[in-house]
Amino acid sequence: MFNTIEELIERANHWGSVTEAMIQVEMTQSETSREEILAHMKKNKDVMFQSIKKGVGGVTSVTGLTGGDAKKMHDYLGGENFLSGKYILTAVQNAIAVNEVNAQMGLICANPTAGSAGVAAGVLAAVTEQKQLNEEQQLQFLFTAGAFGLVIANNASISGAAGGCQAEIGSASAMASAGLVEISGGTPEQCAQAVAITLKNMLGLICDPVAGLVEVPCVKRNALGASQAYVSADMALAGITSVIPPDEVIKAMHKVGMQMPSIFKETAEGGLAVTPTGKKISQKIYG
């Protein structure tokens, strides 16, 4: 087992990759065969891709508050007159799609949470198209993301209610950035640097859901988290490193989460939730 990023890197170097280190830990902890572990991760991956397809086709949430934006982004990408890179925007489209399906009460894979489920799924589907990944590489992405997510969860939090949105979207984006580095041929150390860069830029992000629902601003935050994952991965692959070591960044995120007022932790008592429009929406939904 590994409890820190430093230990994870050591295990990864020993086993040859972050992916293999994660599989070995899972086999030991769950007393499950490699085949069963791979099959379960494949199931998760399939659910991710299915939710993206459904969301891009166009869905509307139960409340009517969100929906249709993934389709708008898909149509926008078809025009080829966009400013950002094609695959960053594809990841954005996919991330929105997953969380619109979540708001519609559809089937998703919570990775690491339902509220942040669009990030890793969106990035994985985009890079699969970009690099023509095979299934083995897709699973490598997910195992690597999971390995770093495990360390973050054990040393800080992946819960918006416990640590703010930095703990949800921040963690999800960090996990996705590590996955990108892994399947791009980066080292375990570069994966860790991508995680650190991402978390540093998400530090302090509050959780302020309008009407207490996982819709506004959650859906669009998944989109920006997906784009951050791409940028962080490229920075790490370029050889850029975090001045603050990854493990210290995670500890800092935990401390910030502990110091964050409760109004910014999924209570809908601060931030966007208490804007005039936010209050009107809540009143309209709950009467």
Tab-separated table of C-alpha atoms in Angstrom:
chain	number	residue	atom	x	y	z
A	1	MET	CA	0.000	0.000	0.000
A	2	PHE	CA	1.109	3.606	-0.525
A	3	ASN	CA	0.000	6.504	1.647
A	4	THR	CA	1.801	9.395	-0.009
A	5	ILE	CA	2.707	10.521	-3.515
A	6	GLU	CA	6.344	9.863	-2.689
A	7	GLU	CA	5.527	6.264	-1.783
A	8	LEU	CA	3.377	5.887	-4.896
A	9	ILE	CA	6.264	7.006	-7.091
A	10	GLU	CA	8.553	4.487	-5.382
A	11	ARG	CA	6.033	1.670	-5.969
A	12	ALA	CA	5.489	2.793	-9.556
A	13	ASN	CA	9.210	2.781	-10.291
A	14	HIS	CA	9.452	-0.688	-8.737
A	15	TRP	CA	6.525	-2.135	-10.716
A	16	GLY	CA	7.238	-0.221	-13.911
A	17	SER	CA	4.273	2.152	-13.921
A	18	VAL	CA	1.676	3.863	-11.759
A	19	THR	CA	-0.928	1.638	-13.383
A	20	GLU	CA	0.791	-1.575	-12.325
A	21	ALA	CA	1.407	-0.242	-8.812
A	22	MET	CA	-2.322	0.471	-8.458
A	23	ILE	CA	-3.339	-2.940	-9.788
A	24	GLN	CA	-0.939	-4.695	-7.417
A	25	VAL	CA	-2.333	-2.779	-4.438
A	26	GLU	CA	-5.900	-3.525	-5.481
A	27	MET	CA	-5.150	-7.215	-5.879
A	28	THR	CA	-3.659	-7.322	-2.391
A	29	GLN	CA	-6.267	-5.185	-0.646
A	30	SER	CA	-9.354	-6.732	-2.242
A	31	GLU	CA	-7.940	-10.239	-2.665
A	32	THR	CA	-9.280	-10.129	-6.197
A	33	SER	CA	-7.701	-11.457	-9.377
A	34	ARG	CA	-6.163	-9.186	-11.994
A	35	GLU	CA	-8.805	-10.303	-14.490
A	36	GLU	CA	-11.668	-9.300	-12.180
A	37	ILE	CA	-10.083	-5.940	-11.429
A	38	LEU	CA	-9.575	-5.176	-15.112
A	39	ALA	CA	-13.140	-6.265	-15.899
A	40	HIS	CA	-14.540	-3.972	-13.206
A	41	MET	CA	-12.548	-1.000	-14.469
A	42	LYS	CA	-13.683	-1.742	-18.017
A	43	LYS	CA	-17.277	-1.607	-16.790
A	44	ASN	CA	-16.605	1.809	-15.238
A	45	LYS	CA	-15.060	3.008	-18.481
A	46	ASP	CA	-18.015	1.795	-20.537
A	47	VAL	CA	-20.467	3.647	-18.277
A	48	MET	CA	-18.406	6.824	-18.684
A	49	PHE	CA	-18.487	6.630	-22.465
A	50	GLN	CA	-22.204	5.813	-22.524
A	51	SER	CA	-23.038	8.830	-20.375
A	52	ILE	CA	-21.029	11.075	-22.678
A	53	LYS	CA	-22.874	9.815	-25.727
A	54	LYS	CA	-26.217	10.357	-24.034
A	55	GLY	CA	-25.322	13.841	-22.804
A	56	VAL	CA	-23.959	15.041	-26.137
A	57	GLY	CA	-27.224	13.912	-27.717
A	58	GLY	CA	-29.031	16.404	-25.514
A	59	VAL	CA	-30.636	15.976	-22.095
A	60	THR	CA	-32.443	18.232	-19.617
A	61	SER	CA	-32.224	17.986	-15.846
A	62	VAL	CA	-35.175	17.068	-13.654
A	63	THR	CA	-35.461	20.692	-12.517
A	64	GLY	CA	-34.962	22.133	-15.987
A	65	LEU	CA	-32.135	24.224	-14.575
A	66	THR	CA	-29.419	22.679	-16.754
A	67	GLY	CA	-29.147	20.708	-19.960
A	68	GLY	CA	-28.367	21.054	-23.644
A	69	ASP	CA	-24.965	22.694	-23.223
A	70	ALA	CA	-23.009	19.601	-24.246
A	71	LYS	CA	-24.932	19.557	-27.507
A	72	LYS	CA	-24.237	23.269	-27.995
A	73	MET	CA	-20.520	22.648	-27.537
A	74	HIS	CA	-20.696	19.710	-29.944
A	75	ASP	CA	-22.319	21.920	-32.578
A	76	TYR	CA	-19.786	24.673	-31.922
A	77	LEU	CA	-16.909	22.237	-32.430
A	78	GLY	CA	-18.423	21.252	-35.758
A	79	GLY	CA	-17.953	24.804	-37.019
A	80	GLU	CA	-14.166	24.645	-36.579
A	81	ASN	CA	-14.033	28.351	-35.713
A	82	PHE	CA	-13.103	27.872	-32.068
A	83	LEU	CA	-10.312	29.527	-30.120
A	84	SER	CA	-9.077	26.731	-27.850
A	85	GLY	CA	-7.624	23.427	-29.003
A	86	LYS	CA	-10.028	20.882	-30.490
A	87	TYR	CA	-9.387	18.165	-27.945
A	88	ILE	CA	-9.444	20.450	-24.929
A	89	LEU	CA	-12.880	21.581	-26.080
A	90	THR	CA	-13.886	17.982	-26.751
A	91	ALA	CA	-12.976	17.194	-23.147
A	92	VAL	CA	-15.044	20.202	-22.070
A	93	GLN	CA	-17.994	18.977	-24.142
A	94	ASN	CA	-17.709	15.490	-22.660
A	95	ALA	CA	-17.414	16.723	-19.090
A	96	ILE	CA	-20.551	18.807	-19.483
A	97	ALA	CA	-22.341	15.840	-21.022
A	98	VAL	CA	-21.641	13.541	-18.074
A	99	ASN	CA	-22.808	16.030	-15.480
A	100	GLU	CA	-25.907	16.907	-17.449
A	101	VAL	CA	-26.749	13.199	-17.429
A	102	ASN	CA	-26.083	13.181	-13.692
A	103	ALA	CA	-28.505	16.101	-13.222
A	104	GLN	CA	-31.032	14.179	-15.323
A	105	MET	CA	-30.660	11.296	-12.832
A	106	GLY	CA	-29.036	9.116	-15.490
A	107	LEU	CA	-26.330	6.498	-15.016
A	108	ILE	CA	-22.787	7.817	-14.525
A	109	CYS	CA	-19.548	6.611	-12.956
A	110	ALA	CA	-18.709	8.729	-9.897
A	111	ASN	CA	-15.014	9.414	-10.383
A	112	PRO	CA	-14.159	10.449	-7.764
A	113	THR	CA	-17.658	11.799	-6.958
A	114	ALA	CA	-20.928	12.267	-8.812
A	115	GLY	CA	-20.511	16.034	-8.757
A	116	SER	CA	-17.091	15.792	-10.406
A	117	ALA	CA	-17.762	12.739	-12.572
A	118	GLY	CA	-17.412	14.590	-15.860
A	119	VAL	CA	-13.755	15.536	-15.556
A	120	ALA	CA	-11.869	12.243	-15.855
A	121	ALA	CA	-14.506	10.701	-18.114
A	122	GLY	CA	-14.499	13.739	-20.386
A	123	VAL	CA	-10.733	13.871	-20.609
A	124	LEU	CA	-10.397	10.135	-21.209
A	125	ALA	CA	-12.885	10.133	-24.074
A	126	ALA	CA	-11.211	13.162	-25.646
A	127	VAL	CA	-7.689	11.779	-25.470
A	128	THR	CA	-8.947	8.410	-26.718
A	129	GLU	CA	-10.125	10.171	-29.881
A	130	GLN	CA	-7.002	12.322	-30.053
A	131	LYS	CA	-4.447	9.514	-29.668
A	132	GLN	CA	-6.577	6.572	-30.831
A	133	LEU	CA	-6.074	4.804	-27.514
A	134	ASN	CA	-6.787	1.109	-27.285
A	135	GLU	CA	-8.662	-0.341	-24.326
A	136	GLU	CA	-5.502	-1.237	-22.437
A	137	GLN	CA	-4.351	2.379	-22.598
A	138	GLN	CA	-7.791	3.618	-21.549
A	139	LEU	CA	-7.622	1.438	-18.449
A	140	GLN	CA	-4.086	2.655	-17.751
A	141	PHE	CA	-5.458	6.180	-17.658
A	142	LEU	CA	-8.108	5.181	-15.130
A	143	PHE	CA	-5.829	3.145	-12.866
A	144	THR	CA	-3.329	5.998	-12.771
A	145	ALA	CA	-6.047	8.519	-12.006
A	146	GLY	CA	-7.343	6.211	-9.291
A	147	ALA	CA	-3.921	5.808	-7.690
A	148	PHE	CA	-3.453	9.530	-7.229
A	149	GLY	CA	-7.075	9.932	-6.196
A	150	LEU	CA	-6.516	7.368	-3.465
A	151	VAL	CA	-3.654	9.381	-2.001
A	152	ILE	CA	-5.627	12.631	-2.170
A	153	ALA	CA	-8.661	11.036	-0.503
A	154	ASN	CA	-6.565	9.550	2.304
A	155	ASN	CA	-4.593	12.718	3.007
A	156	ALA	CA	-7.109	15.470	2.229
A	157	SER	CA	-10.621	14.971	0.835
A	158	ILE	CA	-12.614	14.382	-2.331
A	159	SER	CA	-15.829	15.663	-0.738
A	160	GLY	CA	-17.253	19.114	-1.354
A	161	ALA	CA	-19.034	18.954	1.982
A	162	ALA	CA	-15.724	18.345	3.742
A	163	GLY	CA	-13.258	20.414	1.730
A	164	GLY	CA	-15.097	22.619	-0.751
A	165	CYS	CA	-15.069	22.237	-4.506
A	166	GLN	CA	-11.264	22.180	-4.494
A	167	ALA	CA	-11.697	18.699	-3.039
A	168	GLU	CA	-14.109	17.576	-5.773
A	169	ILE	CA	-13.300	19.311	-9.058
A	170	GLY	CA	-9.726	19.922	-7.918
A	171	SER	CA	-9.122	16.265	-7.121
A	172	ALA	CA	-10.893	15.055	-10.260
A	173	SER	CA	-8.858	17.398	-12.448
A	174	ALA	CA	-5.617	16.361	-10.754
A	175	MET	CA	-6.449	12.694	-11.253
A	176	ALA	CA	-7.228	13.258	-14.932
A	177	SER	CA	-3.995	15.185	-15.458
A	178	ALA	CA	-2.008	12.255	-14.055
A	179	GLY	CA	-3.845	9.874	-16.370
A	180	LEU	CA	-2.972	12.040	-19.360
A	181	VAL	CA	0.707	12.079	-18.455
A	182	GLU	CA	0.767	8.296	-17.978
A	183	ILE	CA	-0.715	7.440	-21.375
A	184	SER	CA	1.505	10.053	-23.039
A	185	GLY	CA	4.647	8.251	-21.917
A	186	GLY	CA	5.433	10.479	-18.942
A	187	THR	CA	7.187	9.248	-15.828
A	188	PRO	CA	5.530	8.636	-12.449
A	189	GLU	CA	7.281	11.784	-11.210
A	190	GLN	CA	5.783	13.802	-14.069
A	191	CYS	CA	2.341	12.409	-13.208
A	192	ALA	CA	2.868	13.670	-9.665
A	193	GLN	CA	3.943	17.084	-10.888
A	194	ALA	CA	0.783	17.366	-12.994
A	195	VAL	CA	-1.253	16.588	-9.873
A	196	ALA	CA	0.569	19.255	-7.864
A	197	ILE	CA	0.199	21.897	-10.592
A	198	THR	CA	-3.519	21.185	-10.871
A	199	LEU	CA	-4.293	21.245	-7.160
A	200	LYS	CA	-2.338	24.473	-6.690
A	201	ASN	CA	-4.509	26.172	-9.290
A	202	MET	CA	-7.743	24.831	-7.780
A	203	LEU	CA	-6.764	25.672	-4.193
A	204	GLY	CA	-9.536	27.441	-2.288
A	205	LEU	CA	-12.311	26.704	-4.786
A	206	ILE	CA	-15.581	26.831	-2.852
A	207	CYS	CA	-18.611	24.547	-3.137
A	208	ASP	CA	-21.694	26.759	-3.517
A	209	PRO	CA	-24.449	24.817	-5.315
A	210	VAL	CA	-27.481	26.907	-6.194
A	211	ALA	CA	-30.558	25.496	-4.447
A	212	GLY	CA	-28.288	22.777	-3.066
A	213	LEU	CA	-28.387	20.935	-6.399
A	214	VAL	CA	-25.439	19.469	-8.289
A	215	GLU	CA	-26.132	21.634	-11.325
A	216	VAL	CA	-25.078	25.281	-10.973
A	217	PRO	CA	-22.143	25.901	-11.028
A	218	CYS	CA	-21.128	22.225	-10.914
A	219	VAL	CA	-21.719	21.322	-14.561
A	220	LYS	CA	-19.535	24.110	-15.910
A	221	ARG	CA	-16.895	23.597	-13.244
A	222	ASN	CA	-16.440	20.074	-14.582
A	223	ALA	CA	-15.801	21.624	-17.984
A	224	LEU	CA	-13.098	23.924	-16.669
A	225	GLY	CA	-11.624	21.102	-14.590
A	226	ALA	CA	-11.225	19.034	-17.750
A	227	SER	CA	-9.408	21.864	-19.516
A	228	GLN	CA	-7.136	22.355	-16.483
A	229	ALA	CA	-6.186	18.669	-16.613
A	230	TYR	CA	-4.982	19.028	-20.199
A	231	VAL	CA	-2.942	22.158	-19.460
A	232	SER	CA	-1.368	20.706	-16.307
A	233	ALA	CA	-0.412	17.514	-18.140
A	234	ASP	CA	1.294	19.462	-20.916
A	235	MET	CA	3.170	21.568	-18.378
A	236	ALA	CA	4.418	18.458	-16.560
A	237	LEU	CA	5.392	16.730	-19.822
A	238	ALA	CA	7.321	19.868	-20.786
A	239	GLY	CA	9.436	19.370	-17.671
A	240	ILE	CA	7.809	22.089	-15.569
A	241	THR	CA	7.687	21.202	-11.882
A	242	SER	CA	5.908	22.471	-8.812
A	243	VAL	CA	8.123	24.376	-6.367
A	244	ILE	CA	5.970	22.949	-3.577
A	245	PRO	CA	6.218	19.104	-3.538
A	246	PRO	CA	3.019	17.198	-4.418
A	247	ASP	CA	2.524	15.765	-0.928
A	248	GLU	CA	2.829	19.231	0.597
A	249	VAL	CA	0.302	20.592	-1.895
A	250	ILE	CA	-2.175	17.906	-0.848
A	251	LYS	CA	-1.618	18.749	2.816
A	252	ALA	CA	-2.156	22.429	2.020
A	253	MET	CA	-5.447	21.596	0.296
A	254	HIS	CA	-6.560	19.658	3.348
A	255	LYS	CA	-5.682	22.560	5.641
A	256	VAL	CA	-7.493	25.062	3.420
A	257	GLY	CA	-10.537	22.782	3.421
A	258	MET	CA	-10.511	22.559	7.204
A	259	GLN	CA	-10.259	26.348	7.512
A	260	MET	CA	-12.950	27.023	4.912
A	261	PRO	CA	-16.221	28.325	6.431
A	262	SER	CA	-19.165	25.927	6.298
A	263	ILE	CA	-21.080	28.314	4.025
A	264	PHE	CA	-18.631	27.315	1.282
A	265	LYS	CA	-18.983	23.556	1.770
A	266	GLU	CA	-22.026	22.346	-0.139
A	267	THR	CA	-24.483	24.047	2.243
A	268	ALA	CA	-25.863	26.485	-0.359
A	269	GLU	CA	-25.390	29.260	2.185
A	270	GLY	CA	-22.690	31.236	0.384
A	271	GLY	CA	-21.185	32.176	-2.947
A	272	LEU	CA	-23.370	31.820	-6.048
A	273	ALA	CA	-26.124	30.121	-4.048
A	274	VAL	CA	-27.006	33.360	-2.229
A	275	THR	CA	-26.894	35.730	-5.185
A	276	PRO	CA	-30.279	37.313	-6.009
A	277	THR	CA	-30.689	34.957	-8.953
A	278	GLY	CA	-29.538	31.987	-6.919
A	279	LYS	CA	-32.143	32.732	-4.268
A	280	LYS	CA	-34.882	33.148	-6.897
A	281	ILE	CA	-34.023	29.769	-8.384
A	282	SER	CA	-34.152	28.123	-4.973
A	283	GLN	CA	-37.490	29.770	-4.213
A	284	LYS	CA	-38.906	28.657	-7.560
A	285	ILE	CA	-37.818	25.049	-7.045
A	286	TYR	CA	-38.775	24.659	-3.415
A	287	GLY	CA	-41.575	27.203	-3.109
